[in-house]
Coordinates of C-alpha atoms in Angstrom, one line a residue:
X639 CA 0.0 0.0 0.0
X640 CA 2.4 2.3 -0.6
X641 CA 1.4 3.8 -3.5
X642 CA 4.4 6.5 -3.4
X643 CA 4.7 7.7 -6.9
X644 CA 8.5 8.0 -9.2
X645 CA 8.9 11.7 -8.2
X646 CA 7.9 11.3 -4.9
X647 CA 10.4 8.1 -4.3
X648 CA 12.9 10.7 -6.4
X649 CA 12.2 13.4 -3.9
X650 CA 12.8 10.7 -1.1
X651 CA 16.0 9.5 -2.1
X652 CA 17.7 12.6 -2.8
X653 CA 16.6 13.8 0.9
X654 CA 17.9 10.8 2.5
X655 CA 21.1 11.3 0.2
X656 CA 21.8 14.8 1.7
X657 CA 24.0 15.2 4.6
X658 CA 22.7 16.1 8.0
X659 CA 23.3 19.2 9.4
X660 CA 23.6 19.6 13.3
X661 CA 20.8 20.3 14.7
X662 CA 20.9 23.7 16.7
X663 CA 18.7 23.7 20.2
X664 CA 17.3 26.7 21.6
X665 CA 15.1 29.7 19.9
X666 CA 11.4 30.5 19.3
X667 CA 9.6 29.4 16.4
X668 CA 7.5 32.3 15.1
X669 CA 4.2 31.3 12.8
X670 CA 1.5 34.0 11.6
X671 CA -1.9 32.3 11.3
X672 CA -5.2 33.9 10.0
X673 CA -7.7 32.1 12.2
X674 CA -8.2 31.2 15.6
X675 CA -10.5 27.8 16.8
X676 CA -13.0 27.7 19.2
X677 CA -10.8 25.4 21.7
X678 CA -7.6 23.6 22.2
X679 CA -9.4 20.0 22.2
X680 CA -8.0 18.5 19.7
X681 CA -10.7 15.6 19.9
X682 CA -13.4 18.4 19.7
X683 CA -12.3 20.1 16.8
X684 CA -12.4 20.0 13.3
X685 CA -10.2 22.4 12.3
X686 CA -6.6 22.5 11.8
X687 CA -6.5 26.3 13.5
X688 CA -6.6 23.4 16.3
X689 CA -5.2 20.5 15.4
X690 CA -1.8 21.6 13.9
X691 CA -0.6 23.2 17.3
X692 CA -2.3 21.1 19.5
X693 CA -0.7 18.1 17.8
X694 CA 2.8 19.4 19.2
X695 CA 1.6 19.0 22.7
X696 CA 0.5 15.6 22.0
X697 CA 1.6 12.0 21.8
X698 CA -0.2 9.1 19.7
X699 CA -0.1 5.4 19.8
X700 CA 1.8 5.4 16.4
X701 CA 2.1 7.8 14.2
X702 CA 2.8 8.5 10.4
X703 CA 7.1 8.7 9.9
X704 CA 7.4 12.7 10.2
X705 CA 10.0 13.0 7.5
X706 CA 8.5 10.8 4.8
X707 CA 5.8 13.4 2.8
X708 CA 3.5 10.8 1.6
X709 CA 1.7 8.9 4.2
X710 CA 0.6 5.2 3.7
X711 CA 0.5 1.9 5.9
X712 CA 4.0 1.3 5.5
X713 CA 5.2 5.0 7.1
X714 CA 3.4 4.3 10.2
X715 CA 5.9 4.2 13.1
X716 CA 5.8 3.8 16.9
X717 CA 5.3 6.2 19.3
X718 CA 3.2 6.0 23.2
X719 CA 3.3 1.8 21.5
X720 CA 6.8 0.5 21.4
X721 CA 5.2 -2.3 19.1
X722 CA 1.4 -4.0 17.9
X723 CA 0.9 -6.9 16.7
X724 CA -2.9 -8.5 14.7
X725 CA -4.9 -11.5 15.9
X726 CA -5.1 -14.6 13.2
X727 CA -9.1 -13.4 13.0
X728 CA -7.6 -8.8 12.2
X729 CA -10.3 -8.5 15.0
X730 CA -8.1 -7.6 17.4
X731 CA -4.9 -4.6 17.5
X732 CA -2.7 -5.4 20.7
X733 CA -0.4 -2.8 21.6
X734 CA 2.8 -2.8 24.1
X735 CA 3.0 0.5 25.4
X736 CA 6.1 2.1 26.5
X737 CA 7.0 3.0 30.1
X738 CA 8.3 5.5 31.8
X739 CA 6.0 8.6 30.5
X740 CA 4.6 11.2 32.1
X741 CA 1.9 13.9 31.4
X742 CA 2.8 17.2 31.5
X743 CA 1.2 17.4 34.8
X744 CA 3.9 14.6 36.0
X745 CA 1.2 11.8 36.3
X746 CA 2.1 9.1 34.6
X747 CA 0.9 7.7 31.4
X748 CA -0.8 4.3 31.9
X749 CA -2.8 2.0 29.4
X750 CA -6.0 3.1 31.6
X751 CA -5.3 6.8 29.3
X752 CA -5.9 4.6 26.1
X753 CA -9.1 2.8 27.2
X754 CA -10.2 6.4 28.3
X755 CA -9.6 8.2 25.3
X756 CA -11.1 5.5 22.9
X757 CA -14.6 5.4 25.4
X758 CA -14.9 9.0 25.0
X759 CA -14.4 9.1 21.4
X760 CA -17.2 6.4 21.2
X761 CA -19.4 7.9 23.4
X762 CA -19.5 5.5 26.4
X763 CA -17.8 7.5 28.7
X764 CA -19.5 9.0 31.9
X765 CA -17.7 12.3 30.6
X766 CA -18.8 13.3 27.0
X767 CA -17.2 15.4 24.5
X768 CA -19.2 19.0 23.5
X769 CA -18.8 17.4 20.1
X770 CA -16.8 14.1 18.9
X771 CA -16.2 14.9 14.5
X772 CA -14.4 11.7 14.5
X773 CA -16.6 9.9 16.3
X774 CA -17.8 7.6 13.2
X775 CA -14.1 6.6 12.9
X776 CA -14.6 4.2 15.5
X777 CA -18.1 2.6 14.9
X778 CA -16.6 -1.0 14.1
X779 CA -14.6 -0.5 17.7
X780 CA -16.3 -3.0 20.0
X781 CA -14.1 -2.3 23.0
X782 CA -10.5 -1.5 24.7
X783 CA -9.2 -3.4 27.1
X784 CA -6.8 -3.2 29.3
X785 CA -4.4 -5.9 29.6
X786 CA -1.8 -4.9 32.5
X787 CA -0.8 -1.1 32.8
X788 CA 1.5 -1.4 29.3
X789 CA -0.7 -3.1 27.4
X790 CA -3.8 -2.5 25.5
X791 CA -6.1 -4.4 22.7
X792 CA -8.6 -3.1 20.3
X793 CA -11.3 -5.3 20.0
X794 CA -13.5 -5.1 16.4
X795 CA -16.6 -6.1 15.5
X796 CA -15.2 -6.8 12.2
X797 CA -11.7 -6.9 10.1
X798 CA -10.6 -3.3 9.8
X799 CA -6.9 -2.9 8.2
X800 CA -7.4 0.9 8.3
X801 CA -8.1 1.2 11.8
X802 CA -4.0 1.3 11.7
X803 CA -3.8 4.5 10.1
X804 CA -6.8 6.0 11.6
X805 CA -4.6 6.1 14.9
X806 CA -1.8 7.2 13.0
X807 CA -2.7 10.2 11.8
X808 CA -2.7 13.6 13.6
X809 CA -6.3 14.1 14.9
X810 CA -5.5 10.5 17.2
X811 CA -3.6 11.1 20.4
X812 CA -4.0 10.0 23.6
X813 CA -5.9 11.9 26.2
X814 CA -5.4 11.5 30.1
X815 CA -7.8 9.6 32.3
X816 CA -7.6 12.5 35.0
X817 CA -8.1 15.4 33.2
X818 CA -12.0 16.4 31.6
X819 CA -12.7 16.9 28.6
X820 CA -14.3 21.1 29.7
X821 CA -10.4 21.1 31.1
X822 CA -8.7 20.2 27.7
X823 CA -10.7 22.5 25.8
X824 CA -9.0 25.6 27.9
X825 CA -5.7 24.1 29.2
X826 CA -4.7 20.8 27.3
X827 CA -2.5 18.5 29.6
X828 CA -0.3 15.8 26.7
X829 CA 3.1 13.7 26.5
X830 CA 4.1 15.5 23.3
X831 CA 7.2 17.5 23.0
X832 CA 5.6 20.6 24.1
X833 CA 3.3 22.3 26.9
X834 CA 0.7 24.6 26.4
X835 CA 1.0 27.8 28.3
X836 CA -1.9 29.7 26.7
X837 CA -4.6 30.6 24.1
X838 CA -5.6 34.3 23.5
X839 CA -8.9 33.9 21.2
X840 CA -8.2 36.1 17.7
X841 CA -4.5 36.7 19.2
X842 CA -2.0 33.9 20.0
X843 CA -1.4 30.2 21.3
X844 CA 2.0 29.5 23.0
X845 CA 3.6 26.1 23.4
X846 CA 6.9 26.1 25.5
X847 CA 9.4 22.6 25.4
X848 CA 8.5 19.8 27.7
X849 CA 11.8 19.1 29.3
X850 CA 10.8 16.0 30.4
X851 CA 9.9 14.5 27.0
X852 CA 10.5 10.9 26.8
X853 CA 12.5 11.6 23.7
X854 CA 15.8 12.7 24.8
X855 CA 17.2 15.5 23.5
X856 CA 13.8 16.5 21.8
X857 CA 12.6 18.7 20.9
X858 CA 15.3 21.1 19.9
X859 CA 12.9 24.6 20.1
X860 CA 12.2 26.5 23.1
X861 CA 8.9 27.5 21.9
X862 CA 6.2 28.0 19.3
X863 CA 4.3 31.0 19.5
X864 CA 1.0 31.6 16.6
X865 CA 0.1 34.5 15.9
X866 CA -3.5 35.2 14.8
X867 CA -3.4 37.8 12.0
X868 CA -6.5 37.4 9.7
X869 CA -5.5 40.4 7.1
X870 CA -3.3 38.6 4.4
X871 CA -1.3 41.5 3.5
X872 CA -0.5 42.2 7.3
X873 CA 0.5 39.0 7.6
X874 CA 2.9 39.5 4.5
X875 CA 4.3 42.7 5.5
X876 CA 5.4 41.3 9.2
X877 CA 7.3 38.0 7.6
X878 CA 9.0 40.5 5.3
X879 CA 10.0 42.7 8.0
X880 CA 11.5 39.3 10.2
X881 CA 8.9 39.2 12.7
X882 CA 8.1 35.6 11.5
X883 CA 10.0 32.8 11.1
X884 CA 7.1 31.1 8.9
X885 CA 3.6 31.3 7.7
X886 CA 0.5 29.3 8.9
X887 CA 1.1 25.9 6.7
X888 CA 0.0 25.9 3.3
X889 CA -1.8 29.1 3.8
X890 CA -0.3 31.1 1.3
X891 CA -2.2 31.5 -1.6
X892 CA -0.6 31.5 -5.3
X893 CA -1.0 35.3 -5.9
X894 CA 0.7 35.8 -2.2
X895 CA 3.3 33.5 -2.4
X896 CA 4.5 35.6 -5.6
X897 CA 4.2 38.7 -3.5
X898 CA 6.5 36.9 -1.1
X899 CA 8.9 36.2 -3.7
X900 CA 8.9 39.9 -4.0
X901 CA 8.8 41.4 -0.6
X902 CA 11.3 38.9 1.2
X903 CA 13.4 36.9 -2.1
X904 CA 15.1 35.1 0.8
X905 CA 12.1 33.0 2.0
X906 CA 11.9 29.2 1.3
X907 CA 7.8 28.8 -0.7
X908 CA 7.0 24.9 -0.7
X909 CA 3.7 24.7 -3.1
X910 CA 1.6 21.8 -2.0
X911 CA -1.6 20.3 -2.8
X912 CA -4.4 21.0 -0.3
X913 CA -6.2 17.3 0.6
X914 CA -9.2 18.7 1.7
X915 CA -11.6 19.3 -1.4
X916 CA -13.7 22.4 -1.9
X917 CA -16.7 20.7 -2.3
X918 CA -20.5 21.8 -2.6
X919 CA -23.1 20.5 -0.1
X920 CA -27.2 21.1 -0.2
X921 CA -29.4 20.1 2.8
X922 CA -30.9 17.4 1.4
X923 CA -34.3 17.6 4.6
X924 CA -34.6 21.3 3.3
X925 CA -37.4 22.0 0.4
X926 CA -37.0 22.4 -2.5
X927 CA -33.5 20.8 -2.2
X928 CA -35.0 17.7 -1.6
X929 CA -35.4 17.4 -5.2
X930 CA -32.6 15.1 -5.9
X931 CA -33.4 16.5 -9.3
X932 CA -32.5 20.7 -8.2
X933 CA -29.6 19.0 -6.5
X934 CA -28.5 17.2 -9.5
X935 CA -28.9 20.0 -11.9
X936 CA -26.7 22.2 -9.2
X937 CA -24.0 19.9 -9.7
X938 CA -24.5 19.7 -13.4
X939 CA -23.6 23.7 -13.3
X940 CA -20.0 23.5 -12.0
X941 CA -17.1 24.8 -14.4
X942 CA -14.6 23.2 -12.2
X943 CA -11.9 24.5 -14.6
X944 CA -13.1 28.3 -13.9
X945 CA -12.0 28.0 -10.1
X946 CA -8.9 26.1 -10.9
X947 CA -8.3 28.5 -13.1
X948 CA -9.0 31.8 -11.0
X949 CA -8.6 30.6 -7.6
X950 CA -5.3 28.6 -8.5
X951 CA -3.9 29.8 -11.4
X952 CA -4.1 26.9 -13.0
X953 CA -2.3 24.9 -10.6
X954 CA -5.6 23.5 -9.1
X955 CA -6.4 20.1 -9.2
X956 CA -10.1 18.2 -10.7
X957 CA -10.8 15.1 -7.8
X958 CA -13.2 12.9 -6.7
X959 CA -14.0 12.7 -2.6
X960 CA -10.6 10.6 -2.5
X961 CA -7.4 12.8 -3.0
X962 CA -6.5 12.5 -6.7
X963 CA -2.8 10.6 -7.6
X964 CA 0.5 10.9 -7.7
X965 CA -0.2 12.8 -4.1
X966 CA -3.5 10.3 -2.9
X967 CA -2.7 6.5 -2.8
X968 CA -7.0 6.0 -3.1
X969 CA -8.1 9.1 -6.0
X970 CA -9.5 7.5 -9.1
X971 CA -6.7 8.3 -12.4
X972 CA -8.2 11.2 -14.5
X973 CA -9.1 9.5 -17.4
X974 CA -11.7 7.4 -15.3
X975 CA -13.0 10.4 -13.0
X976 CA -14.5 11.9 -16.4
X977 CA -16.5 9.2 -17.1
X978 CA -18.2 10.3 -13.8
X979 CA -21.4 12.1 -14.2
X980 CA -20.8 15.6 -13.9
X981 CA -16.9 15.8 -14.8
X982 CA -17.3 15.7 -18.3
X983 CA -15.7 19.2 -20.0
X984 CA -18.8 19.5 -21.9
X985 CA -19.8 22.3 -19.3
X986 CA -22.4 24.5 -22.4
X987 CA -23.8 21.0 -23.1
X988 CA -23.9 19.9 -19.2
X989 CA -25.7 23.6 -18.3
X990 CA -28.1 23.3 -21.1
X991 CA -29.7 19.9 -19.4
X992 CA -29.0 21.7 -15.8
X993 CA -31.7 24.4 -17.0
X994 CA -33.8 21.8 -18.8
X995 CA -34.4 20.4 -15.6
X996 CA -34.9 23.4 -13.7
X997 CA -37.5 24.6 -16.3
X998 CA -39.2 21.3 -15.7
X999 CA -39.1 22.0 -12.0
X1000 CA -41.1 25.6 -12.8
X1001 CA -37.9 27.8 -12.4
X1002 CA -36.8 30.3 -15.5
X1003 CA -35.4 33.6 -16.0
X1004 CA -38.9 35.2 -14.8
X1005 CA -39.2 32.7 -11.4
X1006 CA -35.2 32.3 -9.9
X1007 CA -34.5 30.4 -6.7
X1008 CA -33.2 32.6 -4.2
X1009 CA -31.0 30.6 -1.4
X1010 CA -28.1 31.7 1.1
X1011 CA -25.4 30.2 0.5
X1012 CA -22.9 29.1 3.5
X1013 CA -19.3 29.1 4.3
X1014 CA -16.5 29.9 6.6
X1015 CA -15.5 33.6 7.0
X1016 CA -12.1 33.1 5.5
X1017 CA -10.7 33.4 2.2
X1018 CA -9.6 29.6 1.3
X1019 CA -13.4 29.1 1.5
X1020 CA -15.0 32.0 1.2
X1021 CA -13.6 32.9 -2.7
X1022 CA -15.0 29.9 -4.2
X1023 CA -18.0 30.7 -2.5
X1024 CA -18.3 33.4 -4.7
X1025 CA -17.6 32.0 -7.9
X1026 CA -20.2 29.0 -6.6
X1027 CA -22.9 31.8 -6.5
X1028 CA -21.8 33.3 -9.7
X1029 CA -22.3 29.7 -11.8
X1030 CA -25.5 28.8 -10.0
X1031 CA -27.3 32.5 -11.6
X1032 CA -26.5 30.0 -15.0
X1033 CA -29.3 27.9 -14.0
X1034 CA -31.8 30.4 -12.6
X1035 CA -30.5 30.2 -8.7
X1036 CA -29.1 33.8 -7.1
X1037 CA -27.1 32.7 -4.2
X1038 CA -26.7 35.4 -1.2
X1039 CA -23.0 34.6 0.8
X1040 CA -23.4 33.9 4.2
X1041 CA -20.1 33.9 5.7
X1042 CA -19.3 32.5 9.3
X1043 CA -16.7 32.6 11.8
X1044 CA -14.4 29.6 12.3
X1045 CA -15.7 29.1 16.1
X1046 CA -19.5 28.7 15.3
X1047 CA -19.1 27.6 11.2
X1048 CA -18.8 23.7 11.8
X1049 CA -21.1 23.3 15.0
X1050 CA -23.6 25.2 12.4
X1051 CA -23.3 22.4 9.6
X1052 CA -23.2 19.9 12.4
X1053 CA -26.7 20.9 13.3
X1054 CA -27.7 21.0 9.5
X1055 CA -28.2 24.9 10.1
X1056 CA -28.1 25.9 6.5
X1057 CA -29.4 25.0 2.9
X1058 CA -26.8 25.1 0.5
X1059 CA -23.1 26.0 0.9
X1060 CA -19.5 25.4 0.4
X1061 CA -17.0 23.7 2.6
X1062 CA -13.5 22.6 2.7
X1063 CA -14.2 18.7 3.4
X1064 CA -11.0 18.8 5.9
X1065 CA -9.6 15.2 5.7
X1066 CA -7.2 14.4 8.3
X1067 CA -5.5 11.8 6.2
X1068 CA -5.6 10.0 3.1
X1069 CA -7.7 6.7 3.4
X1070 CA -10.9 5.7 2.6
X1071 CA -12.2 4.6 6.1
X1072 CA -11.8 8.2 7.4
X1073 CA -13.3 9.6 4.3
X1074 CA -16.2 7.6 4.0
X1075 CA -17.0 6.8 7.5
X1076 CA -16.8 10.3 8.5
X1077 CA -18.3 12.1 6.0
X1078 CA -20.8 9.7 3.7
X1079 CA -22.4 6.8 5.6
X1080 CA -25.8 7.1 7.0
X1081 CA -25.7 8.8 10.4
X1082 CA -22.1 10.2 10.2
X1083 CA -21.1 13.2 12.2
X1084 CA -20.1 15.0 9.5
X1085 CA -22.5 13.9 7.1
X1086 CA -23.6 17.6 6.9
X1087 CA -26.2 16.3 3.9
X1088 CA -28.0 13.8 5.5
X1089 CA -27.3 11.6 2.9
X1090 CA -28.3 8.1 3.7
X1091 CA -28.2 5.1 0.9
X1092 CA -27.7 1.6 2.9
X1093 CA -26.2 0.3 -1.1
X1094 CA -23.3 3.2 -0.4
X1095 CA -22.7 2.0 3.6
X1096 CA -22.7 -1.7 2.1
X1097 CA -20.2 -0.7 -0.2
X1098 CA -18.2 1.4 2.7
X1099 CA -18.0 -1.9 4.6
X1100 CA -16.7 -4.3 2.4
X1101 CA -13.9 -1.8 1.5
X1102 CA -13.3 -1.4 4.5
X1103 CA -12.7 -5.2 5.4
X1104 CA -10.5 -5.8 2.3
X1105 CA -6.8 -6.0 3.0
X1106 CA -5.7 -6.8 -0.7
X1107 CA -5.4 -3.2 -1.9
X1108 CA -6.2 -3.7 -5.5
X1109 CA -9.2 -5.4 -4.4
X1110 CA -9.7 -2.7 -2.0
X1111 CA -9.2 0.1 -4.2
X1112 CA -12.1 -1.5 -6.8
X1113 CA -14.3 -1.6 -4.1
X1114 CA -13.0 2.7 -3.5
X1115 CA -13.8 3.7 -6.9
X1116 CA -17.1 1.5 -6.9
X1117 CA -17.9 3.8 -3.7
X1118 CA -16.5 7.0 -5.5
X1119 CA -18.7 6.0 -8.8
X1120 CA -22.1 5.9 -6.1
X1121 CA -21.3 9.2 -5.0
X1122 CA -21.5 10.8 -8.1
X1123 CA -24.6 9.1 -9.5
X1124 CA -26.3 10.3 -6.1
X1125 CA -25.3 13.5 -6.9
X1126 CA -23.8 13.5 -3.2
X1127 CA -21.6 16.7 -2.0
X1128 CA -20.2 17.5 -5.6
X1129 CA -16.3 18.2 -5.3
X1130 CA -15.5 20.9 -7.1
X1131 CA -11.5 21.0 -7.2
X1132 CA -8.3 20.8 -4.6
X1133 CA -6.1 23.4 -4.3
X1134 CA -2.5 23.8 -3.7
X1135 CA -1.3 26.2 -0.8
X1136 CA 2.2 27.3 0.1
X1137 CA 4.0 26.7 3.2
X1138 CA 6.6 29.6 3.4
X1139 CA 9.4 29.8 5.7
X1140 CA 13.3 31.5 6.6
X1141 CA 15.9 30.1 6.0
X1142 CA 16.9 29.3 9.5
X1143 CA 14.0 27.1 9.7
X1144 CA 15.3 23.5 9.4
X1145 CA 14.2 20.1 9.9
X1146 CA 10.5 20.5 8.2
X1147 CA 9.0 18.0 6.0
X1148 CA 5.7 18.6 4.3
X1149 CA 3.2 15.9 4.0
X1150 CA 1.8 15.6 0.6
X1151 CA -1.5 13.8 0.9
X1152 CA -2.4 15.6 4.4
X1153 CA -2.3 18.6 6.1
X1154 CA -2.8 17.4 9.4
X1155 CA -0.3 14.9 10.2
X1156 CA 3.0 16.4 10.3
X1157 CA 3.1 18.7 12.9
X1158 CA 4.6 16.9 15.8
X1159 CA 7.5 19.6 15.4
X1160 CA 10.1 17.4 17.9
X1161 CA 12.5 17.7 14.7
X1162 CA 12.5 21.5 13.9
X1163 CA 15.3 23.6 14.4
X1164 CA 16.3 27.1 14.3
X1165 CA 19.4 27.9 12.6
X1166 CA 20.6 30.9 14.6

């Protein structure tokens, strides 16, 4: 399952071929960010405003290698487990836990933390989470037990070879037993590298090194300091001036990393492909968009090739709801995503039948649909928002924007508070358990459309069972092919951001198929 493609293994090889430089301790790394969350819980939270810094002051069971950029099964790597091993039946994970770890709080870390953290992510806790977005990650979890304090088993209701990476990625660490969950959400206690010291809401969040990290000699920074700046061209003119070591990961639009190139020649600009997809969603409970007609001539509309072209300069990408290859190991090839319905480039031909079937529905140039359209008060979602409203008018819809702050925007599509809209469908990492599980099956907490086919969730479980991955990957596509005949949450394209940075920032690698995985930040370095 590898699936790492000739210029990434190129990349890789080169990398490991280059000599190491030594690694300077000391010094504050700097960030400017554009957005703050509405907590530190990391288990609460949805967006990476949250779970990039928190996942500093974390630990997980394993994790995805931090210097290898494409994550798959075979990067996955040991951390709070020293080693895991399968049952004959892949029913149940058993994991050997290392000793000897403390929290930040100096309690020690125990396998009774695991059980904890695993019974409040699904929900059987006495203590319950305000919300749990990764809940449906762990539906085919039966149990946790504990076996003797360093050692822990998984027990499944069913073969589940992803459940693996779904503890490897970022959003997974391990919460302590003794601290609630209303306690994290303000003051975060973790094993990870660093200590929280503070979050000022629309100013800063500070993380200072844990000296007593289990990792000796890690990590090499004193601190990490965000600061929230949501004006793009502030943040610009600060990084120029040195008051940043580097911007909030690929965050940096096209247009503004040329600006960079401009105002501060000096700064290192890595472009990289944004896994979560801006994608359309409709209400599906909500007349008239009931009508899986309306909804299908809506995603009949979409000139995916005008946002690539004006949001990205070209350098966006057309998907499905897996991350498109060489960058996603599960993304359907290109010449088979436009046999999907709605991704042909016919997009005169494709609008003509979108207003053919509005007509039919009673709408015309003399009666328009009139709908607010929602999305996230920022710009990586708020511009295609725009460009959204401006395609729909082609089919007799005029779309008002409705734009909402980070801290209320996902709790409101949680609750299925809007009609139609655009989101960024942030995927934590590149595998079809998390996508589907969390997003499409009936029930899901993020499946902000209510959709609900038990074909699809039939499809979603024998995927999910599969360890051959060719096999598996059939069975991926077979899913992807569903979505698009249901007309369910059209993607419309992926992005690519910039992560810019000094030069005196060292020891960063960039994941290329998620944005939320690589931010343990043990490894960084300042070179002073």
């Amino acid at each position: 399952m590898r699936g790492v493609t000739a210029g990434l293994t190129v990349a890789l090889l080169a990398a490991a071929a280059m000599p190491a430089a030594a690694q300077k301790p000391g010094g504050t790394l700097r960030i400017f960010d554009s957005n703050g969350p509405a907590s530190m819980s990391i288990h609460e939270e949805s967006t990476r405003y949250a779970i990039t810094p928190a996942m500093a002051v974390f630990n997980n069971l394993v994790l995805f290698d931090q210097h290898v950029p494409q994550n798959t099964f075979a990067t996955i790597r040991p951390e709070l487990a020293e080693s895991w091993v399968w049952d004959s039946a892949g029913t149940a994970l058993t994991f050997k836990l290392r000793s000897g770890v403390k929290w930040h709080d100096g309690k020690p870390f125990t396998a009774a933390d695991v059980k904890c953290t695993w019974d409040l992510l699904a929900g059987r806790a006495s203590e319950k989470f305000r919300v749990d977005p990764r809940k449906s990650w762990y539906r085919n979890l039966d149990d946790v037990s504990v076996d003797n304090d360093h050692q822990v088993t998984f027990h499944l209701k069913a073969p589940q070879p992803s459940l693996l990476a779904l503890l490897a990625s970022g959003a997974s660490p391990v919460y302590p037993c003794h601290v609630t969950p209303a306690q994290m959400r303000q003051h975060p206690i973790g094993t990870g590298p660093f200590k929280f010291v503070e979050y000022k809401p629309n100013e800063s969040i500070k993380l200072v090194r844990n000296p007593d990290y289990w990792k000796p000699g890690r990590p090499y920074l004193d601190a990490i300091e965000y600061s929230i700046i949501p004006n793009p061209a502030t943040q610009l003119l600060a990084f120029a001036a040195g008051k940043f070591d580097m911007s909030f990961p690929y965050a940096v639009s096209i247009p503004l990393m040329r600006d960079v190139a401009k105002q501060a020649p000096e700064a290192i600009c890595d472009l990289t492909l944004d896994n979560g997809s801006r994608t359309l969603i409709i209400n599906q409970s909500k007349a008239p968009f009931d009508n899986p007609r309306l909804r299908r001539a809506m995603a009949l509309t979409l000139d995916r090739k005008a946002f690539i072209d004006i949001l990205t300069e070209g350098h966006g990408v057309v998907g499905g709801a897996m991350l498109p290859p060489p960058e996603g190991v599960w993304g359907m090839p290109a010449d088979q995503l436009a046999t999907l319905p709605g991704y042909d480039g016919d997009v005169a031909r494709r609008r003509a039948e979108a207003r053919k079937i509005m007509e039919d529905l009673g709408y015309g140039p003399d009666k328009r649909l009139t709908v607010s359209v929602t999305t996230r008060n920022i710009p990586g979602y708020r511009d295609p928002t725009v460009i959204l409203i401006d395609q729909l008018k082609e089919i007799y819809i005029d779309g008002q924007l409705d734009a909402v702050d980070t801290p209320v925007y996902f709790p409101k599509l949680l609750r299925k508070d809007y009609t139609v809209g655009l989101t960024v469908t942030e995927t934590a990492l590149d595998d079809p358990d998390q996508m589907f599980f969390e997003n499409y099956v009936c029930g899901a907490e993020r499946n902000y459309t209510g959709y609900c086919n038990p074909e699809f969730d039939a499809l979603v479980a024998r995927q999910s069972a599969e360890s051959d991955f060719a096999k598996r990957r059939d069975l991926v596509w077979q899913a992807e092919r569903k979505l698009a005949d249901d007309g369910v949450r059209p993607v419309i394209f992926y992005t690519r951001g910039a992560t810019c940075r000094t030069p005196r920032v060292k020891g960063m690698t960039l994941m290329v198929n998620s944005l939320f995985n690589g931010w343990r930040m043990e490894d960084i370095w300042l070179d002073q």
